[in-house]
PDB file of C-alpha atoms in Angstrom:
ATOM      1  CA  UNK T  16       0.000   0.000   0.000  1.00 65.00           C
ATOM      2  CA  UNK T  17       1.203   3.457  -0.541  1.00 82.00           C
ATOM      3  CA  UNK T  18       2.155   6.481   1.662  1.00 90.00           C
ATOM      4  CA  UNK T  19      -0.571   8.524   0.595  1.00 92.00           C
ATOM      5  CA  UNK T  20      -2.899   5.412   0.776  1.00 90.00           C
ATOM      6  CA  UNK T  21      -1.394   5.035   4.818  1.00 92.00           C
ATOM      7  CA  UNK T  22      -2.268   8.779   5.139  1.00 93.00           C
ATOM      8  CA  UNK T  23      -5.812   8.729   3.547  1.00 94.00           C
ATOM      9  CA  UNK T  24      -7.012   5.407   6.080  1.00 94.00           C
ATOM     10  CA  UNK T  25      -5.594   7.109   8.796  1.00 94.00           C
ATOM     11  CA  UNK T  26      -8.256  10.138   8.156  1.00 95.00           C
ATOM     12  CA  UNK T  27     -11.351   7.321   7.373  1.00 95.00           C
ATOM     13  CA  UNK T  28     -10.741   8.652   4.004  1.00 95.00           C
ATOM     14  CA  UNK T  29     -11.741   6.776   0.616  1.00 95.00           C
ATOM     15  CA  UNK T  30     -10.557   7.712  -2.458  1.00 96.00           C
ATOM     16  CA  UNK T  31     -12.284   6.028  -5.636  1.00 97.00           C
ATOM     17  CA  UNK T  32     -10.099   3.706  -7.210  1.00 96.00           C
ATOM     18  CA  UNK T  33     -10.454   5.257 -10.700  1.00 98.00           C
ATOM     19  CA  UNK T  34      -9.992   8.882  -9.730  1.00 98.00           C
ATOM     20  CA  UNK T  35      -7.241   7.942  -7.757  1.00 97.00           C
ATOM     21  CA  UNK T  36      -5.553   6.330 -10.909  1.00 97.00           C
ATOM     22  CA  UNK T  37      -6.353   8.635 -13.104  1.00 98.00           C
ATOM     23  CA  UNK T  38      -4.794  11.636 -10.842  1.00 98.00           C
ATOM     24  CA  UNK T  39      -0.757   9.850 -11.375  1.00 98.00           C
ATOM     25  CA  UNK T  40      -1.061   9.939 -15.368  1.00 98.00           C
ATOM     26  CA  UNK T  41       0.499  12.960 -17.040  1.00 98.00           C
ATOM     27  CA  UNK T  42       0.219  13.957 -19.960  1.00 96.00           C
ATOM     28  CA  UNK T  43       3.369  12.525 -21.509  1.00 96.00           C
ATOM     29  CA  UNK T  44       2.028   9.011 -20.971  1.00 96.00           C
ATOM     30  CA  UNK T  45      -1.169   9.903 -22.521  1.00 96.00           C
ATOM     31  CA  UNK T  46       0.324  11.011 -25.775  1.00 94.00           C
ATOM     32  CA  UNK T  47       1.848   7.813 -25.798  1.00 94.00           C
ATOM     33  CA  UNK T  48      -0.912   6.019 -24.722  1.00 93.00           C
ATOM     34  CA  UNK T  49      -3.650   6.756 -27.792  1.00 92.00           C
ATOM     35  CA  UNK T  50      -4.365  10.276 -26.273  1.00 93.00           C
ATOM     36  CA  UNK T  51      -6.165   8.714 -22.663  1.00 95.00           C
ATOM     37  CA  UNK T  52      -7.364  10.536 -20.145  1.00 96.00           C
ATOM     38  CA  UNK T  53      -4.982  12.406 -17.890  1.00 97.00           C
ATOM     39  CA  UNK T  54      -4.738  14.276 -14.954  1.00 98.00           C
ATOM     40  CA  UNK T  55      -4.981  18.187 -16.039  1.00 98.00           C
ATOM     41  CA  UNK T  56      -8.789  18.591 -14.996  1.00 98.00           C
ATOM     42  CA  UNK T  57      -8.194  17.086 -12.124  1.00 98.00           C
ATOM     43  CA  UNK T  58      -5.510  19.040 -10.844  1.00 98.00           C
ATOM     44  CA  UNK T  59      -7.879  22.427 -12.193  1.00 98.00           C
ATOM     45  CA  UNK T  60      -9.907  21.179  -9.956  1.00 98.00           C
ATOM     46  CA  UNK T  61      -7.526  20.690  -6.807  1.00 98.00           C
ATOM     47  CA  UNK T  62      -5.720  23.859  -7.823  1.00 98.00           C
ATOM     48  CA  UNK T  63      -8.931  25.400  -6.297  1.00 98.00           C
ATOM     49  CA  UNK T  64     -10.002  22.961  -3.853  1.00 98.00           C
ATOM     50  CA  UNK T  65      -6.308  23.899  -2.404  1.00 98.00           C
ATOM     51  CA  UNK T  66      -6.356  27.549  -2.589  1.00 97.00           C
ATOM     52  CA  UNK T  67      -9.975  27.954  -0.715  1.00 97.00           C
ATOM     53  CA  UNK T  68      -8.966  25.082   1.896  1.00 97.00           C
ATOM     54  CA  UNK T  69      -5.956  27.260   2.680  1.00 97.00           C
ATOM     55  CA  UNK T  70      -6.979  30.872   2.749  1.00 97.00           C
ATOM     56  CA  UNK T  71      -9.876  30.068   4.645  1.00 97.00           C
ATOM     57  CA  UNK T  72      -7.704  28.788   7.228  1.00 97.00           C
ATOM     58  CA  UNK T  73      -5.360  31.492   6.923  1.00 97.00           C
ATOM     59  CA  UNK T  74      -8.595  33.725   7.426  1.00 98.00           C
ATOM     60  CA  UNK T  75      -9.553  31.976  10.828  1.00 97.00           C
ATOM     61  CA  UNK T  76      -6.219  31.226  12.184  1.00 97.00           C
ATOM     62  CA  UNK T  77      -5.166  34.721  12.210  1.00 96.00           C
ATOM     63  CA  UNK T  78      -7.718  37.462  12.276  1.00 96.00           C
ATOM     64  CA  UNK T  79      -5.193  40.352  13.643  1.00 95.00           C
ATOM     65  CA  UNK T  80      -3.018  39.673  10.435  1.00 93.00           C
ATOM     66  CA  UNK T  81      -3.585  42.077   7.186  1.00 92.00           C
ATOM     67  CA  UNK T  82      -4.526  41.059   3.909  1.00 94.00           C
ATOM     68  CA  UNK T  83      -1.044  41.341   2.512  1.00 87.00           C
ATOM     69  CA  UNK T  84       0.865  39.374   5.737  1.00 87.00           C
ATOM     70  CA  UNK T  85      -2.312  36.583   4.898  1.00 93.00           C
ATOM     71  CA  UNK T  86      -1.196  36.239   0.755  1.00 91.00           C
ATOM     72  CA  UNK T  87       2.438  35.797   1.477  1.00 87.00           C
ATOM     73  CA  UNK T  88       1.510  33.483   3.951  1.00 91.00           C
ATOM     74  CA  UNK T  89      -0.737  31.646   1.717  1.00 93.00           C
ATOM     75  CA  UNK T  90       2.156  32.127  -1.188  1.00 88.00           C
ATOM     76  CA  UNK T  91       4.578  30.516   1.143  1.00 87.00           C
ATOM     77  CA  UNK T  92       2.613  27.087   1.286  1.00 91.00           C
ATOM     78  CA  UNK T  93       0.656  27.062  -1.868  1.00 93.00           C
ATOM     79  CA  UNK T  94       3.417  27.294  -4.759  1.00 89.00           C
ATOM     80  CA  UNK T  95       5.169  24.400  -6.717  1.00 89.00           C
ATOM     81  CA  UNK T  96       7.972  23.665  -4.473  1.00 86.00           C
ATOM     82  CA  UNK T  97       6.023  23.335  -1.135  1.00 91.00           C
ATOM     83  CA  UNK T  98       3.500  21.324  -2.502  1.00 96.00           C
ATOM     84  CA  UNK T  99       6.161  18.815  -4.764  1.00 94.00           C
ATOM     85  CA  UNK T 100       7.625  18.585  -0.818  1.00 93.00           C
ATOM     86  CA  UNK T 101       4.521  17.516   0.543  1.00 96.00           C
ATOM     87  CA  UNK T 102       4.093  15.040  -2.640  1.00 97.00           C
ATOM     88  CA  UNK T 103       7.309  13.792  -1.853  1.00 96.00           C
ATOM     89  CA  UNK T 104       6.709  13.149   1.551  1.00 95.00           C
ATOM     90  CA  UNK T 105       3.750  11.215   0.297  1.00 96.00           C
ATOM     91  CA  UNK T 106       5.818   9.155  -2.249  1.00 95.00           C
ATOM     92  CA  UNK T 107       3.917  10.084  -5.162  1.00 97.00           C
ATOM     93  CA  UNK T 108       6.785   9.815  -7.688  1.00 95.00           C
ATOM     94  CA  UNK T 109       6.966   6.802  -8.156  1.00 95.00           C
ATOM     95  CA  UNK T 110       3.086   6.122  -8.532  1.00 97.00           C
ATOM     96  CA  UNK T 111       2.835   8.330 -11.840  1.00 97.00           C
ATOM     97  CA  UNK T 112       2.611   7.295 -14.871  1.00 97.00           C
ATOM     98  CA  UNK T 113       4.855   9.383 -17.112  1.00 97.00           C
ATOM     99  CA  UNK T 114       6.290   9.012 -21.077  1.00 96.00           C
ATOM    100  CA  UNK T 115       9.521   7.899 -21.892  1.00 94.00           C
ATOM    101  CA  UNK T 116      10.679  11.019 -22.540  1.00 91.00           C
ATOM    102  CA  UNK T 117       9.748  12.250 -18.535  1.00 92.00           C
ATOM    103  CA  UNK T 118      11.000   9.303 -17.378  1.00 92.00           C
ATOM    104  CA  UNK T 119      14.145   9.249 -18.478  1.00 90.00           C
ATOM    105  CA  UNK T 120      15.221  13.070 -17.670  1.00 88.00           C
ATOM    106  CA  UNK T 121      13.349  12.698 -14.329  1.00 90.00           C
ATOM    107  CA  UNK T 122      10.122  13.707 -14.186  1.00 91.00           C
ATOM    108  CA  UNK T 123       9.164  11.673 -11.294  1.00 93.00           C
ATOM    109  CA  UNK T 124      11.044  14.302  -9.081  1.00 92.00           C
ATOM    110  CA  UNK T 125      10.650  17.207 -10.934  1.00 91.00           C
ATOM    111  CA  UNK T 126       8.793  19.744  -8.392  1.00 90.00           C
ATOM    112  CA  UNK T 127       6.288  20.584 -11.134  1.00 92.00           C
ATOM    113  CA  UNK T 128       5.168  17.308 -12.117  1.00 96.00           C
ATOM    114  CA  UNK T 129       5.097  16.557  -8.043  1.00 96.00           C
ATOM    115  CA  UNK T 130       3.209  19.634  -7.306  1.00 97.00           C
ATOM    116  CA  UNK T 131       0.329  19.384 -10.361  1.00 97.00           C
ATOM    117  CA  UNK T 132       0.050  15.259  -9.213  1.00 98.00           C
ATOM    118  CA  UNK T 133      -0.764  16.362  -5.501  1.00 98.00           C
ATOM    119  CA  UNK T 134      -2.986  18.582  -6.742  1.00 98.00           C
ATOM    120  CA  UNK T 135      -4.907  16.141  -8.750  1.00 98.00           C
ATOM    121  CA  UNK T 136      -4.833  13.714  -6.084  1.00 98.00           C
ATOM    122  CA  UNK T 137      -6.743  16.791  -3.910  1.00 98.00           C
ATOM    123  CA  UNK T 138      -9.021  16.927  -6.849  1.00 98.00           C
ATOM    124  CA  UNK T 139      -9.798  13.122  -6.929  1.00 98.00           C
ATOM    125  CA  UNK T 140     -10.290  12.911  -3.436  1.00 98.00           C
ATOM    126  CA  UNK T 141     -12.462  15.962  -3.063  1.00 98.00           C
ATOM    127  CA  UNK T 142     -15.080  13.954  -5.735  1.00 98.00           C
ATOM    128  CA  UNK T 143     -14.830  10.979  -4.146  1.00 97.00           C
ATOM    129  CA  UNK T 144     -14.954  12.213  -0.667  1.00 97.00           C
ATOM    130  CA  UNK T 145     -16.336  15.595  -0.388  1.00 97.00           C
ATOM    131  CA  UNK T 146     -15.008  18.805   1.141  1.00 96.00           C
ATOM    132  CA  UNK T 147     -14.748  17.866   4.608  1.00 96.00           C
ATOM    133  CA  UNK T 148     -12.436  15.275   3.511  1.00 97.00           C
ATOM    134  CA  UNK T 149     -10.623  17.752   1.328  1.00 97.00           C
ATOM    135  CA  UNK T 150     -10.311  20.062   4.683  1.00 97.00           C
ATOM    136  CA  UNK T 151      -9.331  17.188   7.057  1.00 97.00           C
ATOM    137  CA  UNK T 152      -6.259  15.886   4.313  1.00 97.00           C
ATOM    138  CA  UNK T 153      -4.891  19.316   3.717  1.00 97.00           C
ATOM    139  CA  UNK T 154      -4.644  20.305   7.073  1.00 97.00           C
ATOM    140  CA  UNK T 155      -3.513  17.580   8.069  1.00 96.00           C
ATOM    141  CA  UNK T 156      -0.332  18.207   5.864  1.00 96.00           C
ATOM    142  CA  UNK T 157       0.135  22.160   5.928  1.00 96.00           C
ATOM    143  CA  UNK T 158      -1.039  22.902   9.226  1.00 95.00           C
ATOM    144  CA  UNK T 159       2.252  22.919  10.581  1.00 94.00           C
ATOM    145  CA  UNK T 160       3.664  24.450   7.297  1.00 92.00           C
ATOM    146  CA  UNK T 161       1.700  27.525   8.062  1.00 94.00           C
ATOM    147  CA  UNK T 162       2.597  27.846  11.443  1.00 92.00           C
ATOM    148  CA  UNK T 163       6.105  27.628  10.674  1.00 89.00           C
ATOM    149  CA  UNK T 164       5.951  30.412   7.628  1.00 87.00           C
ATOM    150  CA  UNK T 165       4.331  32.888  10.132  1.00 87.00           C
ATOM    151  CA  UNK T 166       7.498  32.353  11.984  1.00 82.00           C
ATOM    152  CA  UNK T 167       9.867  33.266   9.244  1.00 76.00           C
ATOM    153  CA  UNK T 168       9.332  37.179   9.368  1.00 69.00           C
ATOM    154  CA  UNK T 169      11.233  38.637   6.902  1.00 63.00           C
ATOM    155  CA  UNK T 170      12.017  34.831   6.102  1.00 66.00           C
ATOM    156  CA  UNK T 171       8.492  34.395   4.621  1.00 73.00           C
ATOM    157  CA  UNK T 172       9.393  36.322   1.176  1.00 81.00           C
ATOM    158  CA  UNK T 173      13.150  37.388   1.000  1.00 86.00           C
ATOM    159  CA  UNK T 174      12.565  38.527  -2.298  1.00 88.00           C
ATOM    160  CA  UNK T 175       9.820  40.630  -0.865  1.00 84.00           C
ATOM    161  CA  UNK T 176      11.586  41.790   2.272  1.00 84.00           C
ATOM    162  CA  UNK T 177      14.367  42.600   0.647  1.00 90.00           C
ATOM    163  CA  UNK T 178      12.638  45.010  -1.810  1.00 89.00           C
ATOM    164  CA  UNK T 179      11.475  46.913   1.360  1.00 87.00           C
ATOM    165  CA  UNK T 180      14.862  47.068   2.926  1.00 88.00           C
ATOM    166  CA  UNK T 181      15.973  48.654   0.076  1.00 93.00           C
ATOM    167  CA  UNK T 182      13.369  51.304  -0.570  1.00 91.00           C
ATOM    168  CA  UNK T 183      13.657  52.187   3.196  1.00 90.00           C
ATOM    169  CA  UNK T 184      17.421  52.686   2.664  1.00 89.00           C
ATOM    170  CA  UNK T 185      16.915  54.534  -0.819  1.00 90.00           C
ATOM    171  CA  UNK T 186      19.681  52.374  -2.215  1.00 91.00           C
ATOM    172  CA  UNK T 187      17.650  51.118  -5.517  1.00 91.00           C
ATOM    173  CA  UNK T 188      15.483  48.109  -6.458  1.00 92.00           C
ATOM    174  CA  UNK T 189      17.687  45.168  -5.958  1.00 94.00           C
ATOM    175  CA  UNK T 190      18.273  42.740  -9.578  1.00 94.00           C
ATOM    176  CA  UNK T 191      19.272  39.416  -9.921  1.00 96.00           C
ATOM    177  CA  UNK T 192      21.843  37.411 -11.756  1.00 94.00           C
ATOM    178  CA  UNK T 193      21.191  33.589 -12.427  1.00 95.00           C
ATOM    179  CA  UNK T 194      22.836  31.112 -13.433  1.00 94.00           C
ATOM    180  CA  UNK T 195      21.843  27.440 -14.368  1.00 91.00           C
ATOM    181  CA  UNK T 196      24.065  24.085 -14.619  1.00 91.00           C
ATOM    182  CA  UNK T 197      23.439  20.520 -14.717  1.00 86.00           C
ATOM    183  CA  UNK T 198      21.303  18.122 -16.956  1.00 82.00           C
ATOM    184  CA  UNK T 199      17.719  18.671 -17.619  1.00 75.00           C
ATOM    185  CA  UNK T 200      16.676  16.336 -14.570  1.00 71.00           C
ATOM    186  CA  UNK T 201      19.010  17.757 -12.202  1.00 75.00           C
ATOM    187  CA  UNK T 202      19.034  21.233 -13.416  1.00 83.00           C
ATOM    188  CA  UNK T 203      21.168  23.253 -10.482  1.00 91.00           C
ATOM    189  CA  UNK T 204      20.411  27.265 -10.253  1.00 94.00           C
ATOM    190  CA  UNK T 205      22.700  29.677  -8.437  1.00 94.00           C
ATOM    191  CA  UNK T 206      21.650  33.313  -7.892  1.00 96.00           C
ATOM    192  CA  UNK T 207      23.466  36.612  -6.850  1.00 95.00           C
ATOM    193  CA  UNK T 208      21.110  40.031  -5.499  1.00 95.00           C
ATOM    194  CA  UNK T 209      22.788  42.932  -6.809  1.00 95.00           C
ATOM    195  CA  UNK T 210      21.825  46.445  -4.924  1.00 94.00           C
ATOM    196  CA  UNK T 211      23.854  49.707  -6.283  1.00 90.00           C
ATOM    197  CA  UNK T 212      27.194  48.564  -7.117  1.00 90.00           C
ATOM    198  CA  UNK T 213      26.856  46.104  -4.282  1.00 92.00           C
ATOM    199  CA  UNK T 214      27.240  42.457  -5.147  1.00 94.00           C
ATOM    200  CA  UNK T 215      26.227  39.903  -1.943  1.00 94.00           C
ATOM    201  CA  UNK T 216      26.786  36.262  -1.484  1.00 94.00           C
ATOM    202  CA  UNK T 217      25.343  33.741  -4.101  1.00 94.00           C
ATOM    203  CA  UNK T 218      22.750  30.731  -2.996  1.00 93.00           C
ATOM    204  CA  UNK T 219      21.602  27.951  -4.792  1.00 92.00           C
ATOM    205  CA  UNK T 220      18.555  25.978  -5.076  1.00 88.00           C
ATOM    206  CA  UNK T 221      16.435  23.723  -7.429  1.00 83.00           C
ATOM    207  CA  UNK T 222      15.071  26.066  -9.398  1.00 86.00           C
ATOM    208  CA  UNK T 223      15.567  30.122 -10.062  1.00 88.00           C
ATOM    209  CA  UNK T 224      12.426  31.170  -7.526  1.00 86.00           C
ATOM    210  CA  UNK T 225      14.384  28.699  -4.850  1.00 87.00           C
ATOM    211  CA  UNK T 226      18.177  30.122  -5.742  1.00 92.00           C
ATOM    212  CA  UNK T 227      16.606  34.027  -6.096  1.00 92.00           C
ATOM    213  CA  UNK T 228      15.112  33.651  -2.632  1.00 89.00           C
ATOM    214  CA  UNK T 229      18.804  32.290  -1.239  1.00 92.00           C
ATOM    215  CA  UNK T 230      20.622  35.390  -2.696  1.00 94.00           C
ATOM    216  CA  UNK T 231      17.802  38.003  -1.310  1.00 93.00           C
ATOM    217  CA  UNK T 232      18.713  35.967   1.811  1.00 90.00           C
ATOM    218  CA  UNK T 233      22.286  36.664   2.036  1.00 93.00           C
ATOM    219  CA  UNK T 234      21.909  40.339   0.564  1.00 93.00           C
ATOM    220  CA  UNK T 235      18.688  41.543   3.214  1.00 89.00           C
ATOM    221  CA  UNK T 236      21.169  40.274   6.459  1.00 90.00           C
ATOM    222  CA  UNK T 237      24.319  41.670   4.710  1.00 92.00           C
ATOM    223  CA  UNK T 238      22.687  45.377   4.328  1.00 90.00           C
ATOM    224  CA  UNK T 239      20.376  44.802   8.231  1.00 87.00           C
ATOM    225  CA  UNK T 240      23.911  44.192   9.183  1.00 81.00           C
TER     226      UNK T 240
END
């Protein structure tokens, strides 16, 4: 049995069996597969099941925060590489069914692939299941991934933060270089923030959003230093 299938009978959940298949096929393997049905609706679906489960908690959990502190939050836990996390966690990767092509350069790990699968899987369940069940899964999983990212402060967004910093100090917008290395499966990024003439400490990361957010890092202490 699988991790997510572990996670669902812990909750009483029950996912139907077709749904449930249908959510792991992307659209690779459908191409190659006489055009079946794949998972895109579904994950339309979860997309939005996701987004409503979140911000309403967002909404109830903290009342005394503003409408912008309550979209980074929501940003911070609802984007690809959070949710291909949580899909990892689950062990979905190696329940989709992907084309050659995806296979062989990866595409069971890729974060994007990870995060639209998880969302399809919300999708499925919230047919088969109904939005209670929806509610009790997700917050089940990002509970604990919100209360961390209202503990981040400036940590929430550093790309955000930063931005701030800067107009407070009236040194310019900050820019970023980027870099990339590495085959198409394990493609590497490695950013710099560049403020004025001032060039701060590079950071890497998984993709350019990850790296960017490593270099506003280093370059938001270096100038609250």
């Amino acid at each position: 049995m699988s991790r997510i299938h572990d996670q669902l009978d812990e909750l009483g959940i029950t996912i139907d069996p077709q749904l449930f298949e249908l959510a792991l096929v992307h659209r690779s393997y459908s191409y190659e597969h006489g055009a079946i049905p794949h998972n895109e609706r579904l994950e339309f679906l979860g997309d939005a099941v996701l987004g409503l489960v979140i911000t309403d908690h967002l909404y109830r959990r903290f009342p005394d925060h503003p409408e912008g502190r309550l979209a980074k939050l929501r940003a911070a836990v609802v984007n690809a590489n959070a949710l291909a996390d949580v899909a990892r966690g689950l062990e979905v990767g190696p329940l989709l069914k992907l084309g050659k092509g995806e296979l062989a350069s990866g595409g069971a790990d890729k974060s994007s692939i990870l995060a639209d699968a998880f969302e399809a899987l919300l999708g499925a369940l919230f047919l088969s299941a109904g939005r209670d069940a929806a509610d009790a899964f997700v917050h089940t999983l990002f509970d604990e991934l919100v209360e961390t990212a209202d503990g981040l402060g400036a940590g929430l967004d550093w790309k955000t933060s930063l931005q701030e910093l800067c107009a407070t100090l009236e040194v310019g917008a900050p820019t970023y270089a980027v870099t990339e290395s590495g085959p198409d499966h394990a493609k590497q990024f490695e950013a710099v923030a560049l403020v004025g003439d001032q060039v701060f400490a590079a950071a890497g990361g998984r993709s350019k959003k990850q790296a960017e957010q490593g270099a506003a890092k280093a370059a938001f202490e270096a100038l609250s230093a």
